[in-house]
Amino acid sequence: MSEILVLGAGMVGVSTALALQARGHEVTLADRREPGRETSYGNAGIIQVEAAEPYAIPRDLKTLLSFGLGRSNDVSYSLSGIRSMVPALMRYFANSSPKGHAKAAESYSQLTGRASEDHQPLILASGSDNLITREGLVILLRGAQAFDEAAAEAERFKAAYGVQSRIVAGEDWRREEPALRLTPAGAVHYTDSWSVSDPGALTQAYAKLFETRGGRIVTGDADTLARSGEGWQIATSEGPVSAEQAVICLGPWSGVFLRRFGVKVPMVLKRGYHAHYDAPMRPRRPFLDAANGVVLSNMRLGMRMTSGAQLVPQDAAADPRQLRRAEAAVDALIELGPRLEEPQWYGSRPCLPGMLPMLGALPGQPGLWTNFGHGHQGFTLGPTTGTLLAEAMEGAHSPLLDALSPATQLA
Ligand SMILES: Cc1cc2nc3c(=O)[nH]c(=O)nc-3n(C[C@H](O)[C@H](O)[C@H](O)COP(=O)(O)OP(=O)(O)OC[C@H]3O[C@@H](n4cnc5c(N)ncnc54)[C@H](O)[C@@H]3O)c2cc1C
């Protein structure tokens, strides 16, 4: 048993703290804000067991051109954003080759495949079952060709990874989802994914569970982390906190943080936005409107629309053009109703070029561990990678842990 400091209280940090605590360690969780107020707050709230393959950069010229010319609503960018991420984007692009992507998927599918099982005990113990809907995730296709392609991919996922789905023709789907105002070409219904009606509240409920079980949560800036004897120390509102080991779970801020330790982690930060609408009729299940690159999910606050990727510098001002572009098209599909007034939220998917989270011991920094870079699925993967990191800290070895380790990914 040892004293461990977990830096960052998003879904990943909170879940890591819980996993270490469950193994008898004395854990302090530090964040500059309350738990679950950043990326883990504003996402689409899907526990994506269907996401067996990580998101690769498309390599065909047609898709790249549609991104470059701003024709697709999946991606937007600024030149300064692209410039700031060139090395990471180049490595990400190289790893997105069919061979590189298949290799990453071999590890990734082992993570997403167990994600809901890993959430379940925490959902129950934190009294959060009322936030969870177990109705799957839908990919809604407006055109026949897109439907055929999505159906073929679902069949491939079923054969390769055992991901369960139903392929449903547009007319039939409309009968299942009366909120639809027009008939799509069809829907792929991934049946085993779960959705959460308030992702920030689930993260906070897990944090509360950690406290109830004897864990300590403090307010402090990770940038004050310094060596102290054999261990680590940070300054907090309760004074200095020391521990033998520290874990970096700073999500999209992890790359910049590590520069202080001379470690360069190339990261692609894919910013996304959300907005809420007072939709008069809500669909039963969350869905991706594939033609418009937005996800619609039922939230306690309203119908939440989340946008695709925007490649801009981390400190760039809000520019929710992807939400605006999608609004009219989505409204033709389901009546969105009035947009709720709230400050414009945005957050970044912390993506690493290898498309895997970086989890394990940081080379050259004894007692410093990492668990970040969960990209498009960090809300899904928190409890899973938290458990795996706790195992790694106790000396476990496996091909999966090797693939995820900083030693492998930074080589
Ligand atoms: C639009 C959008 C939709 C998404 N939809 C989904 C989805 O449906 N399903 C899914 O699985 N994933 C989704 N994701 C991805 C997911 O939200 C992220 O991968 C995940 O939230 C990352 O969790 P985290 O704990 O690593 O980071 P965060 O939740 O960002 O937590 C990092 C924490 O570190 C703290 N911190 C940072 N710097 C410091 C510092 N210097 N000192 C102290 N504390 C610090 C922050 O305050 C924050 O609390 C989506 C992301 C976006 C942007």
Coordinates of C-alpha atoms and ligand atoms in Angstrom, one line a residue:
M1 CA 0.0 0.0 0.0
S2 CA 1.3 3.4 -0.8
E3 CA 0.3 7.1 -0.9
I4 CA -0.7 8.2 -4.4
L5 CA -1.6 11.6 -5.8
V6 CA -3.9 11.6 -8.8
L7 CA -3.7 14.9 -10.8
G8 CA -6.9 15.7 -12.7
A9 CA -10.5 14.9 -11.7
G10 CA -12.2 14.2 -15.0
M11 CA -13.7 10.8 -15.7
V12 CA -10.2 9.3 -16.1
G13 CA -8.7 10.8 -12.9
V14 CA -11.7 10.0 -10.7
S15 CA -11.9 6.4 -12.0
T16 CA -8.1 6.0 -11.5
A17 CA -8.4 7.2 -8.0
L18 CA -11.3 4.8 -7.3
A19 CA -9.3 1.8 -8.8
L20 CA -6.2 2.6 -6.7
Q21 CA -8.3 3.1 -3.6
A22 CA -10.0 -0.3 -4.1
R23 CA -6.6 -1.9 -4.0
G24 CA -5.9 -0.4 -0.6
H25 CA -3.8 2.7 -1.5
E26 CA -4.2 6.0 0.2
V27 CA -5.2 8.3 -2.6
T28 CA -5.5 12.1 -2.9
L29 CA -7.2 13.5 -6.0
A30 CA -6.3 17.0 -7.0
D31 CA -7.8 19.4 -9.5
R32 CA -7.9 23.1 -10.0
R33 CA -11.7 22.9 -10.4
E34 CA -14.5 20.7 -9.0
P35 CA -14.4 17.1 -10.4
G36 CA -16.0 16.6 -13.8
R37 CA -16.3 20.2 -15.0
E38 CA -14.2 20.0 -18.2
T39 CA -14.2 17.5 -21.1
S40 CA -16.0 14.9 -18.9
Y41 CA -18.9 17.4 -18.5
G42 CA -19.7 18.5 -22.0
N43 CA -19.4 15.3 -24.1
A44 CA -22.1 13.3 -25.8
G45 CA -22.4 11.0 -22.8
I46 CA -22.2 7.7 -24.6
I47 CA -20.5 4.7 -23.1
Q48 CA -19.3 3.4 -26.4
V49 CA -18.8 -0.3 -26.3
E50 CA -19.4 -0.3 -30.1
A51 CA -16.2 1.8 -30.7
A52 CA -13.9 -1.2 -31.1
E53 CA -11.6 0.8 -33.5
P54 CA -10.2 4.2 -32.6
Y55 CA -10.8 7.1 -34.9
A56 CA -8.3 7.2 -37.7
I57 CA -7.5 10.1 -40.0
P58 CA -9.2 9.3 -43.3
R59 CA -6.5 8.8 -46.0
D60 CA -8.5 8.9 -49.2
L61 CA -8.1 12.1 -51.2
K62 CA -11.9 12.7 -51.6
T63 CA -12.5 12.8 -47.9
L64 CA -9.4 14.9 -47.2
L65 CA -10.4 17.3 -49.9
S66 CA -13.8 17.7 -48.4
F67 CA -12.2 18.5 -45.0
G68 CA -9.7 20.9 -46.6
L69 CA -12.3 22.8 -48.6
G70 CA -14.7 22.9 -45.6
R71 CA -17.3 20.9 -47.4
S72 CA -17.7 18.3 -44.6
N73 CA -19.1 19.3 -41.2
D74 CA -17.1 16.6 -39.5
V75 CA -13.9 18.8 -39.3
S76 CA -13.1 22.5 -39.2
Y77 CA -9.8 24.1 -38.7
S78 CA -7.7 27.2 -38.5
L79 CA -4.3 27.5 -40.1
S80 CA -2.7 28.3 -36.8
G81 CA -4.4 25.3 -35.3
I82 CA -3.0 23.0 -38.0
R83 CA 0.5 24.7 -37.7
S84 CA 0.5 24.1 -33.9
M85 CA -0.2 20.4 -34.4
V86 CA 1.8 19.5 -37.5
P87 CA 4.2 16.9 -36.0
A88 CA 1.4 15.2 -34.1
L89 CA -0.9 15.2 -37.2
M90 CA 1.8 13.8 -39.4
R91 CA 2.4 10.8 -37.1
Y92 CA -1.4 10.4 -36.6
F93 CA -1.8 10.3 -40.4
A94 CA 1.0 7.7 -40.8
N95 CA -0.4 5.5 -38.1
S96 CA -3.8 5.7 -39.8
S97 CA -2.6 3.4 -42.5
P98 CA -4.7 0.2 -42.7
K99 CA -1.9 -1.7 -41.0
G100 CA -1.3 0.9 -38.2
H101 CA -5.0 1.3 -37.6
A102 CA -5.5 -2.5 -37.4
K103 CA -2.7 -2.7 -34.8
A104 CA -4.2 0.0 -32.7
A105 CA -7.6 -1.6 -32.9
E106 CA -6.2 -4.8 -31.5
S107 CA -5.6 -3.0 -28.2
Y108 CA -8.5 -0.6 -28.4
S109 CA -11.2 -3.2 -28.9
Q110 CA -10.0 -4.9 -25.6
L111 CA -10.6 -1.6 -23.8
T112 CA -14.0 -0.6 -25.2
G113 CA -15.2 -4.2 -25.1
R114 CA -15.2 -4.3 -21.3
A115 CA -16.1 -0.6 -20.7
S116 CA -19.8 -1.0 -19.6
E117 CA -18.8 -3.9 -17.3
D118 CA -16.2 -1.7 -15.7
H119 CA -18.7 1.2 -15.3
Q120 CA -21.5 -0.9 -13.9
P121 CA -20.2 -1.5 -10.3
L122 CA -19.4 2.2 -10.0
I123 CA -22.8 3.2 -11.4
L124 CA -24.5 1.1 -8.8
A125 CA -22.3 2.0 -5.8
S126 CA -22.6 5.7 -6.6
G127 CA -26.4 5.5 -6.9
S128 CA -26.4 6.7 -10.5
D129 CA -28.5 4.2 -12.3
N130 CA -31.1 7.0 -12.8
L131 CA -28.6 8.7 -15.2
I132 CA -28.1 5.6 -17.4
T133 CA -30.2 4.5 -20.5
R134 CA -29.3 1.1 -21.9
E135 CA -30.8 1.6 -25.4
G136 CA -27.8 1.6 -27.6
L137 CA -26.4 4.2 -30.0
V138 CA -27.7 4.8 -33.5
I139 CA -25.9 5.9 -36.7
L140 CA -28.5 7.5 -38.8
L141 CA -27.8 7.6 -42.5
R142 CA -29.6 9.9 -44.9
G143 CA -28.3 8.4 -48.2
A144 CA -28.5 4.9 -49.6
Q145 CA -24.8 4.6 -50.3
A146 CA -23.8 5.8 -46.8
F147 CA -26.4 3.3 -45.3
D148 CA -24.8 0.4 -47.2
E149 CA -21.4 1.4 -46.1
A150 CA -22.4 1.8 -42.5
A151 CA -24.2 -1.5 -42.5
A152 CA -21.2 -3.3 -44.0
E153 CA -19.0 -1.8 -41.2
A154 CA -21.4 -2.9 -38.6
E155 CA -21.3 -6.5 -40.0
R156 CA -17.5 -6.3 -40.0
F157 CA -17.5 -5.1 -36.4
K158 CA -19.8 -8.0 -35.4
A159 CA -17.6 -10.6 -37.1
A160 CA -14.2 -9.1 -35.9
Y161 CA -15.1 -7.9 -32.3
G162 CA -18.5 -9.3 -31.4
V163 CA -20.1 -5.8 -31.4
Q164 CA -23.9 -6.3 -31.6
S165 CA -26.0 -4.3 -33.9
R166 CA -29.3 -4.2 -35.9
I167 CA -29.5 -2.9 -39.4
V168 CA -32.9 -1.2 -39.9
A169 CA -34.5 0.3 -43.1
G170 CA -35.5 3.9 -42.9
E171 CA -39.3 3.3 -42.9
D172 CA -39.0 0.8 -40.1
W173 CA -36.8 3.1 -38.1
R174 CA -39.3 5.9 -38.4
R175 CA -41.9 3.6 -36.8
E176 CA -39.5 3.0 -33.9
E177 CA -38.6 6.6 -33.5
P178 CA -41.8 8.7 -34.0
A179 CA -39.8 11.9 -33.2
L180 CA -38.3 11.7 -36.8
R181 CA -39.9 14.2 -39.3
L182 CA -38.4 12.5 -42.4
T183 CA -37.5 9.0 -43.4
P184 CA -33.7 8.4 -43.5
A185 CA -32.2 5.7 -45.8
G186 CA -31.7 3.6 -42.7
A187 CA -30.1 3.2 -39.3
V188 CA -27.4 1.1 -37.7
H189 CA -28.4 0.5 -34.1
Y190 CA -25.5 -0.6 -31.9
T191 CA -27.5 -2.2 -29.2
D192 CA -25.1 -2.6 -26.3
S193 CA -23.9 1.0 -25.9
W194 CA -25.2 3.0 -23.0
S195 CA -26.0 6.7 -22.6
V196 CA -25.7 9.1 -19.7
S197 CA -28.2 12.0 -19.2
D198 CA -25.6 14.1 -17.4
P199 CA -21.9 13.1 -17.9
G200 CA -20.6 15.7 -15.5
A201 CA -23.0 14.5 -12.8
L202 CA -21.9 10.8 -13.3
T203 CA -18.2 11.9 -12.9
Q204 CA -19.2 13.9 -9.8
A205 CA -21.1 10.9 -8.4
Y206 CA -18.0 8.7 -8.8
A207 CA -15.9 11.4 -7.1
K208 CA -18.4 11.5 -4.2
L209 CA -18.1 7.7 -4.0
F210 CA -14.3 8.0 -3.8
E211 CA -14.8 10.5 -0.9
T212 CA -17.3 8.3 0.9
R213 CA -14.9 5.4 0.7
G214 CA -12.3 7.6 2.5
G215 CA -10.5 9.3 -0.4
R216 CA -9.4 13.0 -0.2
I217 CA -10.2 15.6 -2.9
V218 CA -8.1 18.8 -2.8
T219 CA -8.0 22.0 -4.9
G220 CA -4.6 22.5 -6.4
D221 CA -2.6 23.3 -9.5
A222 CA -0.8 20.4 -11.1
D223 CA 1.8 22.9 -12.4
T224 CA 3.2 23.1 -8.9
L225 CA 4.2 19.4 -8.9
A226 CA 7.8 19.0 -7.8
R227 CA 10.0 16.2 -6.5
S228 CA 10.1 15.9 -2.8
G229 CA 12.6 13.3 -1.4
E230 CA 11.7 10.0 -3.0
G231 CA 8.2 11.2 -3.9
W232 CA 6.2 14.1 -5.2
Q233 CA 4.5 17.2 -3.8
I234 CA 2.0 19.8 -5.0
A235 CA 0.7 23.0 -3.4
T236 CA -3.0 22.9 -2.6
S237 CA -5.6 25.1 -0.9
E238 CA -5.0 22.9 2.2
G239 CA -1.2 23.3 2.1
P240 CA 1.4 21.0 0.5
V241 CA 0.4 17.5 -0.3
S242 CA 3.0 14.8 -0.7
A243 CA 2.8 11.2 -2.0
E244 CA 5.2 8.5 -3.0
Q245 CA 3.7 8.3 -6.5
A246 CA 1.8 10.6 -8.8
V247 CA -0.5 9.9 -11.8
I248 CA -1.1 12.4 -14.5
C249 CA -4.7 12.4 -15.7
L250 CA -4.9 15.9 -17.1
G251 CA -6.7 15.0 -20.3
P252 CA -6.1 17.6 -23.0
W253 CA -3.7 19.5 -20.7
S254 CA -1.3 16.6 -20.2
G255 CA 0.9 17.3 -23.2
V256 CA 1.7 20.9 -22.2
F257 CA 2.1 19.8 -18.5
L258 CA 4.7 17.2 -19.4
R259 CA 7.0 19.7 -21.3
R260 CA 8.2 20.9 -17.8
F261 CA 9.7 17.4 -17.4
G262 CA 11.4 17.5 -20.8
V263 CA 8.9 15.0 -22.2
K264 CA 7.4 15.9 -25.6
V265 CA 4.0 14.3 -26.2
P266 CA 2.6 15.1 -29.6
M267 CA -1.2 15.6 -29.1
V268 CA -4.0 16.4 -31.5
L269 CA -6.7 18.3 -29.7
K270 CA -10.0 17.9 -31.5
R271 CA -12.2 20.6 -30.0
G272 CA -15.9 20.0 -29.9
Y273 CA -18.9 22.2 -28.9
H274 CA -22.3 21.5 -27.5
A275 CA -25.7 23.2 -27.4
H276 CA -29.0 22.2 -25.7
Y277 CA -32.5 22.5 -27.3
D278 CA -35.9 22.3 -25.8
A279 CA -37.0 19.6 -28.3
P280 CA -40.8 18.9 -27.9
M281 CA -40.3 15.2 -28.9
R282 CA -37.1 13.5 -27.9
P283 CA -35.9 10.3 -29.7
R284 CA -35.5 7.2 -27.5
R285 CA -31.8 6.7 -28.4
P286 CA -28.9 9.0 -29.0
F287 CA -27.9 9.2 -32.6
L288 CA -25.1 10.4 -34.9
D289 CA -26.5 12.3 -37.9
A290 CA -23.7 11.0 -40.1
A291 CA -24.4 13.5 -42.9
N292 CA -23.9 16.4 -40.6
G293 CA -21.3 15.2 -38.2
V294 CA -23.2 15.8 -35.0
V295 CA -24.5 13.6 -32.2
L296 CA -27.9 14.2 -30.6
S297 CA -28.3 12.9 -27.1
N298 CA -31.1 13.2 -24.5
M299 CA -29.8 15.1 -21.5
R300 CA -31.4 16.3 -18.3
L301 CA -30.7 19.8 -19.5
G302 CA -32.4 19.3 -22.9
M303 CA -31.5 17.7 -26.2
R304 CA -27.8 18.0 -26.5
M305 CA -26.1 18.5 -29.9
T306 CA -22.3 17.9 -29.9
S307 CA -20.1 18.8 -32.8
G308 CA -17.2 17.0 -34.6
A309 CA -13.6 18.0 -34.6
Q310 CA -12.2 21.5 -34.7
L311 CA -8.4 21.8 -35.1
V312 CA -7.6 25.2 -33.4
P313 CA -5.0 26.3 -30.8
Q314 CA -6.0 25.3 -27.3
D315 CA -6.6 28.9 -26.3
A316 CA -8.5 30.0 -29.4
A317 CA -11.8 31.8 -28.9
A318 CA -15.1 29.8 -29.3
D319 CA -16.2 29.4 -32.9
P320 CA -19.2 27.0 -32.9
R321 CA -19.7 27.1 -36.7
Q322 CA -20.2 23.3 -36.9
L323 CA -23.2 23.5 -34.6
R324 CA -24.6 26.4 -36.6
R325 CA -24.1 24.6 -39.9
A326 CA -25.9 21.5 -38.6
E327 CA -28.9 23.2 -36.9
A328 CA -31.2 23.6 -39.9
A329 CA -30.5 20.1 -41.3
V330 CA -31.0 18.5 -37.9
D331 CA -34.2 20.5 -37.4
A332 CA -35.6 19.0 -40.6
L333 CA -35.0 15.6 -39.1
I334 CA -36.3 16.2 -35.6
E335 CA -37.9 19.3 -34.3
L336 CA -35.1 20.9 -32.2
G337 CA -37.1 23.5 -30.5
P338 CA -35.6 26.7 -29.1
R339 CA -31.9 26.7 -28.1
L340 CA -31.3 27.1 -24.4
E341 CA -29.4 30.1 -23.3
E342 CA -26.1 29.2 -21.7
P343 CA -22.4 30.2 -22.0
Q344 CA -20.9 28.4 -25.1
W345 CA -19.3 25.2 -23.9
Y346 CA -16.3 23.6 -25.7
G347 CA -13.8 21.0 -24.8
S348 CA -11.1 19.0 -26.5
R349 CA -10.8 15.3 -27.3
P350 CA -7.2 14.5 -26.3
C351 CA -5.9 12.4 -29.1
L352 CA -2.5 10.8 -29.4
P353 CA -1.0 9.9 -32.8
G354 CA -0.9 6.2 -31.9
M355 CA -4.7 6.4 -31.2
L356 CA -4.3 4.7 -27.8
P357 CA -4.4 6.2 -24.3
M358 CA -0.9 6.5 -22.8
L359 CA -0.9 4.5 -19.6
G360 CA 2.0 3.4 -17.4
A361 CA 5.3 4.5 -15.9
L362 CA 6.9 7.6 -17.4
P363 CA 10.5 6.7 -18.4
G364 CA 13.2 8.7 -16.5
Q365 CA 10.8 9.9 -13.8
P366 CA 10.5 7.3 -11.0
G367 CA 7.1 7.3 -9.3
L368 CA 5.4 9.3 -12.1
W369 CA 2.7 7.6 -14.0
T370 CA 0.4 8.6 -16.9
N371 CA -3.2 7.9 -17.8
F372 CA -4.3 10.3 -20.5
G373 CA -4.9 10.6 -24.3
H374 CA -8.3 8.8 -24.4
G375 CA -9.4 10.8 -27.5
H376 CA -13.0 10.3 -28.6
Q377 CA -13.8 7.8 -25.9
G378 CA -12.4 8.9 -22.5
F379 CA -15.8 9.1 -20.9
T380 CA -16.3 5.4 -21.9
L381 CA -12.8 4.3 -20.9
G382 CA -12.2 5.9 -17.5
P383 CA -13.0 2.9 -15.3
T384 CA -11.2 0.5 -17.7
T385 CA -7.9 2.3 -18.0
G386 CA -8.1 3.3 -14.3
T387 CA -8.2 -0.4 -13.4
L388 CA -5.4 -1.2 -15.9
L389 CA -3.2 1.5 -14.5
A390 CA -3.7 0.3 -10.9
E391 CA -2.6 -3.1 -12.1
A392 CA 0.4 -1.7 -13.9
M393 CA 1.4 0.2 -10.7
E394 CA 1.4 -3.1 -8.9
G395 CA 3.8 -4.6 -11.4
A396 CA 1.4 -6.4 -13.8
H397 CA 2.6 -7.1 -17.4
S398 CA 0.7 -8.0 -20.5
P399 CA 0.9 -7.3 -24.2
L400 CA -1.9 -4.8 -23.8
L401 CA -0.1 -2.9 -21.0
D402 CA 3.0 -2.9 -23.2
A403 CA 1.1 -1.4 -26.1
L404 CA -0.3 1.4 -24.0
S405 CA 2.8 2.2 -22.0
P406 CA 4.7 5.5 -22.4
A407 CA 7.9 3.6 -23.0
T408 CA 6.3 2.1 -26.2
Q409 CA 4.5 5.2 -27.3
L410 CA 7.3 7.7 -26.8
A411 CA 9.9 5.4 -28.4
Ligands
LIG1 C1 -17.8 17.2 -28.1 C2 -17.3 16.0 -27.4 C3 -18.1 14.8 -27.3 C4 -17.6 13.6 -26.8 N1 -18.4 12.5 -26.6 C5 -17.9 11.4 -26.0 C6 -18.8 10.3 -25.8 O1 -20.0 10.3 -26.1 N2 -18.3 9.2 -25.2 C7 -17.0 9.2 -24.7 O2 -16.5 8.2 -24.2 N3 -16.1 10.2 -24.9 C8 -16.6 11.4 -25.5 N4 -15.8 12.4 -25.7 C9 -14.4 12.4 -25.2 C10 -14.3 12.5 -23.7 O3 -15.1 13.5 -23.2 C11 -12.9 12.7 -23.2 O4 -12.0 11.7 -23.8 C12 -12.8 12.6 -21.7 O5 -13.8 13.4 -21.0 C13 -11.4 12.9 -21.2 O6 -11.4 12.7 -19.8 P1 -10.2 13.2 -18.9 O7 -10.6 12.8 -17.5 O8 -9.0 12.6 -19.5 O9 -10.2 14.7 -19.2 P2 -11.0 15.9 -18.5 O10 -12.4 15.5 -18.2 O11 -10.8 17.1 -19.3 O12 -10.3 16.1 -17.1 C14 -9.0 16.7 -16.9 C15 -9.0 17.4 -15.6 O13 -7.7 18.0 -15.4 C16 -7.9 19.2 -14.8 N5 -6.7 20.0 -15.0 C17 -6.1 20.4 -16.1 N6 -5.0 21.1 -15.9 C18 -4.8 21.2 -14.6 C19 -3.9 21.8 -13.7 N7 -2.8 22.4 -14.2 N8 -4.0 21.6 -12.4 C20 -5.0 20.9 -11.8 N9 -6.0 20.3 -12.6 C21 -5.9 20.5 -14.0 C22 -9.1 19.8 -15.4 O14 -9.7 20.8 -14.6 C23 -10.0 18.6 -15.6 O15 -10.9 18.4 -14.5 C24 -16.2 13.6 -26.2 C25 -15.5 14.8 -26.3 C26 -16.0 15.9 -26.9 C27 -15.1 17.2 -26.9

